[in-house]
Coordinates of C-alpha atoms and ligand atoms in Angstrom, one line a residue:
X20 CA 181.6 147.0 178.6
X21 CA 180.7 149.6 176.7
X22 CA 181.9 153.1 175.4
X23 CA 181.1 155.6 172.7
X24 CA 184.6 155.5 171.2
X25 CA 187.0 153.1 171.2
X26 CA 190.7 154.0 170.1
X27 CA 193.0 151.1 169.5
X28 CA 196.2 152.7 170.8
X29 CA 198.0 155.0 172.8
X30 CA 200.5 156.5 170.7
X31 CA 200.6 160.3 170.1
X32 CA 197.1 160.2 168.4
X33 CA 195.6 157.6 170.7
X34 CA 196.1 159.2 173.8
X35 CA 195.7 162.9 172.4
X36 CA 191.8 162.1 171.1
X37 CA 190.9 160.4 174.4
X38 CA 192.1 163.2 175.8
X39 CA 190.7 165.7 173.5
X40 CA 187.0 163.7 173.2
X41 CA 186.9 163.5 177.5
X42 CA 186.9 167.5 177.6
X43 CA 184.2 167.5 174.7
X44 CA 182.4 165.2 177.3
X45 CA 183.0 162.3 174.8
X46 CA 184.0 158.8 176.9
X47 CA 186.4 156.6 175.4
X48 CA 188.5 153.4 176.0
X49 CA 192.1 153.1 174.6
X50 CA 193.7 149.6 174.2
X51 CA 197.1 149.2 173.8
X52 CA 199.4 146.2 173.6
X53 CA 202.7 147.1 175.3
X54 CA 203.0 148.2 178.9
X55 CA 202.6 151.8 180.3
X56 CA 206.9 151.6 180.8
X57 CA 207.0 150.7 177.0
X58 CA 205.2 153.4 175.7
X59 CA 206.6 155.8 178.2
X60 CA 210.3 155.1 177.1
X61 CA 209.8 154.2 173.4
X62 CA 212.1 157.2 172.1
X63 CA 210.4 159.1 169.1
X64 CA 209.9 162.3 167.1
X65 CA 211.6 165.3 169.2
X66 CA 209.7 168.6 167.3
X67 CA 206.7 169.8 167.9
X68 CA 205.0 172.1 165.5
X69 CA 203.8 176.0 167.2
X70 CA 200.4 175.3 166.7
X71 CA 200.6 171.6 168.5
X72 CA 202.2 173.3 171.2
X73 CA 199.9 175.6 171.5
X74 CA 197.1 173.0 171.4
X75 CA 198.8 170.7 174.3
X76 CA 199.0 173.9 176.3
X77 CA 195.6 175.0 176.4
X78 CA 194.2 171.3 176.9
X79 CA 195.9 171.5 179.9
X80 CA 198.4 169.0 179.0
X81 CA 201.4 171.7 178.2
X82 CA 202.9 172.6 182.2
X83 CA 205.6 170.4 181.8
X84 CA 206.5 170.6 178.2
X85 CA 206.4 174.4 178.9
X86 CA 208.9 174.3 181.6
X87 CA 211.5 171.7 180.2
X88 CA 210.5 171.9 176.4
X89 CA 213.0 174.2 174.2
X90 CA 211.5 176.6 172.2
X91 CA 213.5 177.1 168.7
X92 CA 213.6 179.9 166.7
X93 CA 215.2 178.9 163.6
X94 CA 217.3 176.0 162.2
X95 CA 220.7 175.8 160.9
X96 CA 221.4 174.1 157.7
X97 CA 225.0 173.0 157.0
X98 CA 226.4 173.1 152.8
X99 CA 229.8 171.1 153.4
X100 CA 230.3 172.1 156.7
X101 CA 229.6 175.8 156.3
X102 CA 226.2 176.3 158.4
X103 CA 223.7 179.0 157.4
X104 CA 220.8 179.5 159.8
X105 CA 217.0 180.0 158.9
X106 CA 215.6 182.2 160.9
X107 CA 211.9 180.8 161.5
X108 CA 210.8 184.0 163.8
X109 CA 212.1 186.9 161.9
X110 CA 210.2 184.9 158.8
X111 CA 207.1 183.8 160.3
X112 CA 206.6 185.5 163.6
X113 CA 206.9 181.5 165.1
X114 CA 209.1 179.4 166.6
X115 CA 209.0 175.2 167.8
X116 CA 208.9 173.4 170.5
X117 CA 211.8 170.8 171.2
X118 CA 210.4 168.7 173.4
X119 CA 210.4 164.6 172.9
X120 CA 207.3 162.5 172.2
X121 CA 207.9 160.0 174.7
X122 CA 207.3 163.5 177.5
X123 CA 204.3 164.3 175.1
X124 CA 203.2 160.8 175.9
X125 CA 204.0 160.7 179.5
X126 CA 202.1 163.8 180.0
X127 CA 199.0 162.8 178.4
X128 CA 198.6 159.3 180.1
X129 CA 199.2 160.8 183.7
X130 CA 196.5 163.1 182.3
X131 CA 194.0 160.7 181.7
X132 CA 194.9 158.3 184.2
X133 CA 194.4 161.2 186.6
X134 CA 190.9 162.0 184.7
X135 CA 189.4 158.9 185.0
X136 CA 189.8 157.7 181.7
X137 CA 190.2 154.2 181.1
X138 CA 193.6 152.5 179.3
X139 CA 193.8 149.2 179.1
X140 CA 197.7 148.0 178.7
X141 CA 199.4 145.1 177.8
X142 CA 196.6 143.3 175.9
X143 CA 197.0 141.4 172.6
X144 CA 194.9 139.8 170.0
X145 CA 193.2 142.9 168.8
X146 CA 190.2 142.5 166.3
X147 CA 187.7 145.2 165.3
X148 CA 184.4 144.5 164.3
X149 CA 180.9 145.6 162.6
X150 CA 182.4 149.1 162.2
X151 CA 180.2 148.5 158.7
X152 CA 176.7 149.2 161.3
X153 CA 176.5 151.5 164.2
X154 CA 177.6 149.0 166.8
X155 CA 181.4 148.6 166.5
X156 CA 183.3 145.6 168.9
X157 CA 186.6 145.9 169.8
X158 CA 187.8 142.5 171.3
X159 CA 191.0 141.3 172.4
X160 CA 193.1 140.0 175.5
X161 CA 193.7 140.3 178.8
X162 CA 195.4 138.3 181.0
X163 CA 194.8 134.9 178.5
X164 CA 191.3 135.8 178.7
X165 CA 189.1 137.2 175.6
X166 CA 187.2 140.5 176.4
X167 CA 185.1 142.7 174.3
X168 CA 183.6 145.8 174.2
X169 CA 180.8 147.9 171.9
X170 CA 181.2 151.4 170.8
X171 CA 179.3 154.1 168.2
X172 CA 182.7 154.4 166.4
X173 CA 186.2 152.6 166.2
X174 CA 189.6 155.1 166.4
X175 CA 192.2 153.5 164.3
X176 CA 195.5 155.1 166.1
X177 CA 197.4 151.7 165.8
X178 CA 200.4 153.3 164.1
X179 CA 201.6 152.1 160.8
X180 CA 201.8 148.0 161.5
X181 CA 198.8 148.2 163.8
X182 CA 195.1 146.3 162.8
X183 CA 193.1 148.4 161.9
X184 CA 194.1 149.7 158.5
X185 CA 194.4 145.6 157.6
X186 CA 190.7 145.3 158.9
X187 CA 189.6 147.6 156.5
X188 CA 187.6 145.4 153.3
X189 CA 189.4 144.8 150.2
X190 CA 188.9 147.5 147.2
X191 CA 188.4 150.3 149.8
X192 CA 191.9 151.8 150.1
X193 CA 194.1 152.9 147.6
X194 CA 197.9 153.2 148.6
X195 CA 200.4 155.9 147.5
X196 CA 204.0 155.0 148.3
X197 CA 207.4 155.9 148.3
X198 CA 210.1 154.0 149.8
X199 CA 213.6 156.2 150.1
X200 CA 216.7 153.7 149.3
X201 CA 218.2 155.4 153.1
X202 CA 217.5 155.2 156.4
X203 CA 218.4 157.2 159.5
X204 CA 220.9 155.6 162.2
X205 CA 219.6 157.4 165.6
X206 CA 221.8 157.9 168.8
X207 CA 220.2 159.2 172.0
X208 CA 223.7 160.3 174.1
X209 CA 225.0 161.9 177.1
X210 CA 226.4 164.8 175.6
X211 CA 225.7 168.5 175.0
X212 CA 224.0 169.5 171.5
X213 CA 227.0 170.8 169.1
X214 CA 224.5 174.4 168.6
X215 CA 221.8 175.5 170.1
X216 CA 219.5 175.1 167.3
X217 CA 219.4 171.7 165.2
X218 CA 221.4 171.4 162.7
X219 CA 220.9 169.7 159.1
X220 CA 223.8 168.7 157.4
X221 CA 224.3 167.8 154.0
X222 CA 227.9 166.2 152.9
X223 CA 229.5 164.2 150.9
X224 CA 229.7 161.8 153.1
X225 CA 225.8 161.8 153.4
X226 CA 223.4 163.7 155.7
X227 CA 223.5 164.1 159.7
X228 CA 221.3 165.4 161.6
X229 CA 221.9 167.7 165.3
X230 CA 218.9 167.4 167.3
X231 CA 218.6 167.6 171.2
X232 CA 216.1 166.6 174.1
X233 CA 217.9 169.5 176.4
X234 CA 221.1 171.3 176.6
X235 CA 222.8 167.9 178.2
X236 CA 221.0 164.7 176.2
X237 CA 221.8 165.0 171.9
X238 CA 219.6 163.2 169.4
X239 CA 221.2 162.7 166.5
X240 CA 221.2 161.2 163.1
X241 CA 223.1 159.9 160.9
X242 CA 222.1 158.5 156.7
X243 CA 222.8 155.4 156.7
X244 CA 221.5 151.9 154.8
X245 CA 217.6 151.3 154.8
X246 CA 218.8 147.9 156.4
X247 CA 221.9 149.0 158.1
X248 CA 223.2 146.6 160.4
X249 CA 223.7 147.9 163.6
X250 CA 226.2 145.8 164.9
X251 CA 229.2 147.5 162.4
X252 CA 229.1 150.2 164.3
X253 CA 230.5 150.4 167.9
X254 CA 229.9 153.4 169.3
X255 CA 233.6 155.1 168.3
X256 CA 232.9 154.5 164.6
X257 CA 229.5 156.7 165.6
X258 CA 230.9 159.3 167.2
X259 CA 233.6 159.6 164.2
X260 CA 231.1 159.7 161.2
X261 CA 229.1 162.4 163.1
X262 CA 232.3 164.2 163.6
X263 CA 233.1 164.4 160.1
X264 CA 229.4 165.3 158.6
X265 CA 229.6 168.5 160.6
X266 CA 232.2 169.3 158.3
X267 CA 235.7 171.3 159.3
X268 CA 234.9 171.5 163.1
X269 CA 233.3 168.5 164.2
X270 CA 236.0 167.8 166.1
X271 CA 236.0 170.5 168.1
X272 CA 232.1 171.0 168.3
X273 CA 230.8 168.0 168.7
X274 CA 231.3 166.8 172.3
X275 CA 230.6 162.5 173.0
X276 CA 229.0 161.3 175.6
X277 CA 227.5 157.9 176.7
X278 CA 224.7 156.5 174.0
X279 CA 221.4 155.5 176.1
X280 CA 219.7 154.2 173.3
X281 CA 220.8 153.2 169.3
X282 CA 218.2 152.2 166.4
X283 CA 218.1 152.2 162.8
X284 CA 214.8 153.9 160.5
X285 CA 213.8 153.1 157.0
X286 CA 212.3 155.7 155.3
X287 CA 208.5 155.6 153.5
X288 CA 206.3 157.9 152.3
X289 CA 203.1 156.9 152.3
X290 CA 199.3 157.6 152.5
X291 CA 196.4 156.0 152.2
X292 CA 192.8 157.2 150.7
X293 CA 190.0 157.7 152.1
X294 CA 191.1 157.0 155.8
X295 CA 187.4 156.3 157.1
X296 CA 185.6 153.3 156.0
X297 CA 182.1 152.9 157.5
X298 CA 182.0 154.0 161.6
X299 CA 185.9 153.1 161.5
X300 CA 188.3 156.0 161.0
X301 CA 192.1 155.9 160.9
X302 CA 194.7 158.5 162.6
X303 CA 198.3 159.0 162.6
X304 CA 200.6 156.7 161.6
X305 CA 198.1 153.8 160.6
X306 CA 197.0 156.5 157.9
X307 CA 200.1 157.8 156.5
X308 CA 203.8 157.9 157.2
X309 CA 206.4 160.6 156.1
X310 CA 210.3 160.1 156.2
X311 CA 211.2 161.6 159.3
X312 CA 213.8 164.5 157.8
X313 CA 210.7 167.8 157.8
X314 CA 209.6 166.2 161.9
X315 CA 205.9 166.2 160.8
X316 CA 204.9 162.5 162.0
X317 CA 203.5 163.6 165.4
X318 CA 202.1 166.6 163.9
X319 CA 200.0 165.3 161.8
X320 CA 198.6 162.5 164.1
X321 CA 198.0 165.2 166.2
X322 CA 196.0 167.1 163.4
X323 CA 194.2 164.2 162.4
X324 CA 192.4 163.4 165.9
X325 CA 191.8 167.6 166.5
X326 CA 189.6 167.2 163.2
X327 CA 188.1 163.6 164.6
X328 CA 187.4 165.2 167.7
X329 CA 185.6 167.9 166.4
X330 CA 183.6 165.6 163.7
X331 CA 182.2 163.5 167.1
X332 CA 181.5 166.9 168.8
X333 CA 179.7 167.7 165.7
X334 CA 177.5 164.3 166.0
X335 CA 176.7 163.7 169.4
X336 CA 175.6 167.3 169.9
X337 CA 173.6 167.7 166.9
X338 CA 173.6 164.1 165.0
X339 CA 175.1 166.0 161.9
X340 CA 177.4 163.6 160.1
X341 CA 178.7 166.4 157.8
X342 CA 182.5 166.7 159.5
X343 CA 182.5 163.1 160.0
X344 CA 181.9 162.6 156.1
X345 CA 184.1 165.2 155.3
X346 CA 187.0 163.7 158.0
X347 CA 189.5 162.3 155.4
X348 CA 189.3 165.6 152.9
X349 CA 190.2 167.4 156.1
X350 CA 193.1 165.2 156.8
X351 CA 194.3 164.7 153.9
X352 CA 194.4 168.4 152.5
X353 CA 197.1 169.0 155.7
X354 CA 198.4 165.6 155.3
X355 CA 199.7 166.1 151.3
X356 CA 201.2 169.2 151.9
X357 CA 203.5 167.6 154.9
X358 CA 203.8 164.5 152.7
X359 CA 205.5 167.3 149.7
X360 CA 207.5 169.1 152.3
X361 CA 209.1 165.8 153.9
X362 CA 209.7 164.6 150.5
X363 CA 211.4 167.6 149.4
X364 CA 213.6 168.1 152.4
X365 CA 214.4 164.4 152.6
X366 CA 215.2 164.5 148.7
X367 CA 216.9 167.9 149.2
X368 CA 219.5 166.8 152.1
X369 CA 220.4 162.8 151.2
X370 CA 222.5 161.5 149.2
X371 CA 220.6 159.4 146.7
X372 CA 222.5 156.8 145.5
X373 CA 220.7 156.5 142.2
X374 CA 221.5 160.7 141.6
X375 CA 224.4 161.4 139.1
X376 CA 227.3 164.1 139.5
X377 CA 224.6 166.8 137.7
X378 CA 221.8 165.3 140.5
X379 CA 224.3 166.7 143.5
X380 CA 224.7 170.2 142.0
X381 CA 221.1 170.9 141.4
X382 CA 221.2 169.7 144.8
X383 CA 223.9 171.7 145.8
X384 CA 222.2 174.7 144.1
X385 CA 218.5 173.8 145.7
X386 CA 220.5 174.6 149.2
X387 CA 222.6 177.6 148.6
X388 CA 219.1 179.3 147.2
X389 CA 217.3 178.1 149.9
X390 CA 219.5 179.3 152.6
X391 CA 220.1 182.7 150.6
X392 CA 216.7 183.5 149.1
X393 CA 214.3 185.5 151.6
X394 CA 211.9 184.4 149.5
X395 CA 212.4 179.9 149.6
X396 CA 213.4 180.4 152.9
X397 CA 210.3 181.6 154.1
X398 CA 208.6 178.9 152.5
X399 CA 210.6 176.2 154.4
X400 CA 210.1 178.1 157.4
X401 CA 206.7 178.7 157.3
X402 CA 206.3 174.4 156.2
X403 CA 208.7 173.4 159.3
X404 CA 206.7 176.0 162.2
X405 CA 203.9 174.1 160.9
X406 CA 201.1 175.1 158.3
X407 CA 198.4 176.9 159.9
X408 CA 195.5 174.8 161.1
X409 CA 191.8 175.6 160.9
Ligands
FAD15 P1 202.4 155.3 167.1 O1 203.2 156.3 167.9 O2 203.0 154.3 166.3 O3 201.4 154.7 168.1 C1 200.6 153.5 167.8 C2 200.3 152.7 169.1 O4 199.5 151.6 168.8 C3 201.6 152.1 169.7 O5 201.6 152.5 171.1 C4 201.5 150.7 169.5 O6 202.1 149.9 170.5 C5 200.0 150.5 169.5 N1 199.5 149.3 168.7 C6 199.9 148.8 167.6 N2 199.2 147.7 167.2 C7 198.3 147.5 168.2 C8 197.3 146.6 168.3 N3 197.1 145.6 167.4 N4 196.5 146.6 169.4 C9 196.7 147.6 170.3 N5 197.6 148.6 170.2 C10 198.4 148.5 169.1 N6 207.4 163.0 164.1 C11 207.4 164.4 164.4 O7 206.3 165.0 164.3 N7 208.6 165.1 164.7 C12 209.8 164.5 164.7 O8 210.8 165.1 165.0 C13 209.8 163.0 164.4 N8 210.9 162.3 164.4 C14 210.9 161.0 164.2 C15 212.1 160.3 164.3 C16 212.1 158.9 164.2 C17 213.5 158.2 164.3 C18 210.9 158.2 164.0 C19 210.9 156.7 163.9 C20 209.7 158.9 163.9 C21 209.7 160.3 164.0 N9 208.5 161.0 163.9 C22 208.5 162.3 164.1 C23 207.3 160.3 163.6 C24 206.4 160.1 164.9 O9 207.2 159.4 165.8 C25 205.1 159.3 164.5 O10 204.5 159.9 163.4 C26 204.2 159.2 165.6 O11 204.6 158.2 166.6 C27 202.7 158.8 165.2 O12 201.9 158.6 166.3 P2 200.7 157.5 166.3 O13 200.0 157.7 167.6 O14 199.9 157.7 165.0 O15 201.4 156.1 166.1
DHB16 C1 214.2 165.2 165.4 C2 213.7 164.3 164.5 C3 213.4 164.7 163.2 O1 212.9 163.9 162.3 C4 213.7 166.1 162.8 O2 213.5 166.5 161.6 C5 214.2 166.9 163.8 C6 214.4 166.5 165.1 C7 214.4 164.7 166.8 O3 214.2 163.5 167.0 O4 214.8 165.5 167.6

């Protein structure tokens, strides 16, 4: 077997490269460990940046997110239970799509299942090799038995506790990190959305978050424990602590419903430099990772294989190497500023245990200007559309 690029993984960025390199006329083989149901149901980011959408669209991957996606033109941001609403149109001309990753996902392996492209699931043992000459391996396996394949460059899109970063020679990478002393409990329920925009809600009680995958199934968050245990809290107790971080009318507002799917997050930031060693190049989540609170994960995996994609365009039609050297200052220019902008709504909206009672009213203060000031709204609006991408 052989290929010209070989892409361990079929997350977001996995999937989306294959796709993207197979229309560049580019052929590629993705390998993956869990099944195509796995993938398919593995419940994930929810927002979709205007830009992304736009991208998805006109790959011809966009019919379905177009017709069941929910395009959002603004956000509402709640100050003790009284919610004040950013209007992203009226300050950017944009909107987002609401539409959930696991649909992104669906859509794009239908797509290249339907192309001809070639995904191998449910293998294990992954190893990549020689990515340090110009004849890569990826080997692994199948069915007990070992298989290998050669390639002119190795995709990285393993997601944050893949292989590939961990292949990658000592001294090469340096690490910035950040590890947040929260994490998010997620529910996935039943129930109709409490607004028809998401709502982030800061408290004293801690933050929630109001998301939705359509007007009937809610998504929604709650600050919790980096480690929270799960297993203290049935369902009710859930439902209750929602209730109560949407301040005054909760109750009333926030209808229950049966929970499909529970799970806790810890929060990280974290990046690493450069994010290409040799003919090996890392995307997505096996590169960096932002706390989930500004919904840029996806997005910037997406980013990263659009500038990959074009860097291989770049070689196989001329033999330049210039975008392909040039790969992780292109990434990483987008990739900081969504790294400040998660930081700064994550450390704008939790409650930080380590803050002191003149932390929470700069904190308080940071929200009431940024909900009243045309001018730091725009700025979080023009951040959470998505920064323009060239
Ligand atoms: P992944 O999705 O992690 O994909 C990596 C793939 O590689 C997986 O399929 C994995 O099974 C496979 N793999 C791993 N190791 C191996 C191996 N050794 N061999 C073969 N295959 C392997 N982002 C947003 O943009 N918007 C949001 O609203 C948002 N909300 C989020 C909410 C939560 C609760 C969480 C947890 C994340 C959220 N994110 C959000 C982040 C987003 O989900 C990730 O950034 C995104 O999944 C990254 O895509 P990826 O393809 O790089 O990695
Ligand atoms: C969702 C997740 C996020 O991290 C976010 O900021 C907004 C929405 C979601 O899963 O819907």
């Amino acid at each position: 077997m052989r290929t010209q690029v070989g892409i361990v993984g079929a997350g977001p960025a996995g999937l989306m490269l294959s796709h993207l390199l197979a229309r560049l006329g580019i052929d590629s083989i993705i390998v993956e460990n869990r099944s195509r149901a796995y993938v398919e149901a593995r419940i994930r980011a929810g927002v979709i940046e205007n830009w992304a959408a736009d991208l998805l669209a006109e790959t011809g991957v966009g019919a379905r997110m177009q017709r069941e996606g929910l395009v959002h033109e603004g956000i509402e941001i709640g100050l003790h239970g009284e919610r004040r609403r950013i209007d992203f149109k009226r300050l950017t001309g944009r909107g987002i799509m609401v539409y959930g990753q696991h649909e992104v996902v669906k859509d794009l392996i239908a797509a290249r299942l339907a192309a001809g492209g070639k995904i191998e699931f449910e293998i294990s043992d992954t190893t990549v090799h020689d990515f340090d000459g110009k004849q890569p391996k990826i080997r692994f396996k199948k069915n007990g038995q070992v298989q290998e394949f050669s390639c002119d460059f190795i995709a990285g899109c393993d997601g944050f506790h893949g292989i590939c970063r961990p292949s990658v020679p000592a001294g090469v990478i340096t690490e910035y990190e950040r590890v947040y002393p929260f994490g998010w409990l997620g529910i996935l329920s039943e129930s109709p959305p409490p607004s028809h925009e998401l709502i982030y809600s800061y408290t004293e009680r801690g933050f929630g978050l109001y998301s939705m995958r359509s007007e009937t199934i809610s998504r929604l968050y709650l600050q919790c424990a980096p480690d929270e245990d799960l297993a203290k809290w049935p369902d009710e107790k859930i439902w209750q602590e929602l209730k109560r971080r949407l301040g005054p009318d909760g109750e009333k507002i926030l209808k229950t419903g049966k929970v499909l799917e529970k799970g806790v997050t810890a929060m990280r930031s974290f990046v690493i430099e450069p994010m290409q060693t040799g003919r090996l190049f890392l995307t997505g989540d096996a590169a960096h990772i932002v706390p989930p609170t500004g919904a840029k994960g996806m997005n910037l995996a997406i980013a990263d294989v659009l500038f990959f994609s074009r860097a291989l365009d770049e070689f196989y039609r001329s033999g330049k190497t210039a975008l392909l050297e040039g790969y992780t200052k292109k990434c990483l220019a987008r990739v900081w500023k969504a790294q400040r902008f998660s930081w700064w709504m994550t450390s704008m909206l939790h409650l930080n245990p380590a803050d002191n009672a003149f932390d929470r009213r700069r904190q308080f203060a940071e929200l009431d200007y940024v909900t009243t000031s045309e001018a730091a709204s725009k700025s979080l609006a023009e951040n959470y559309v998505g920064l323009p991408i060239d």
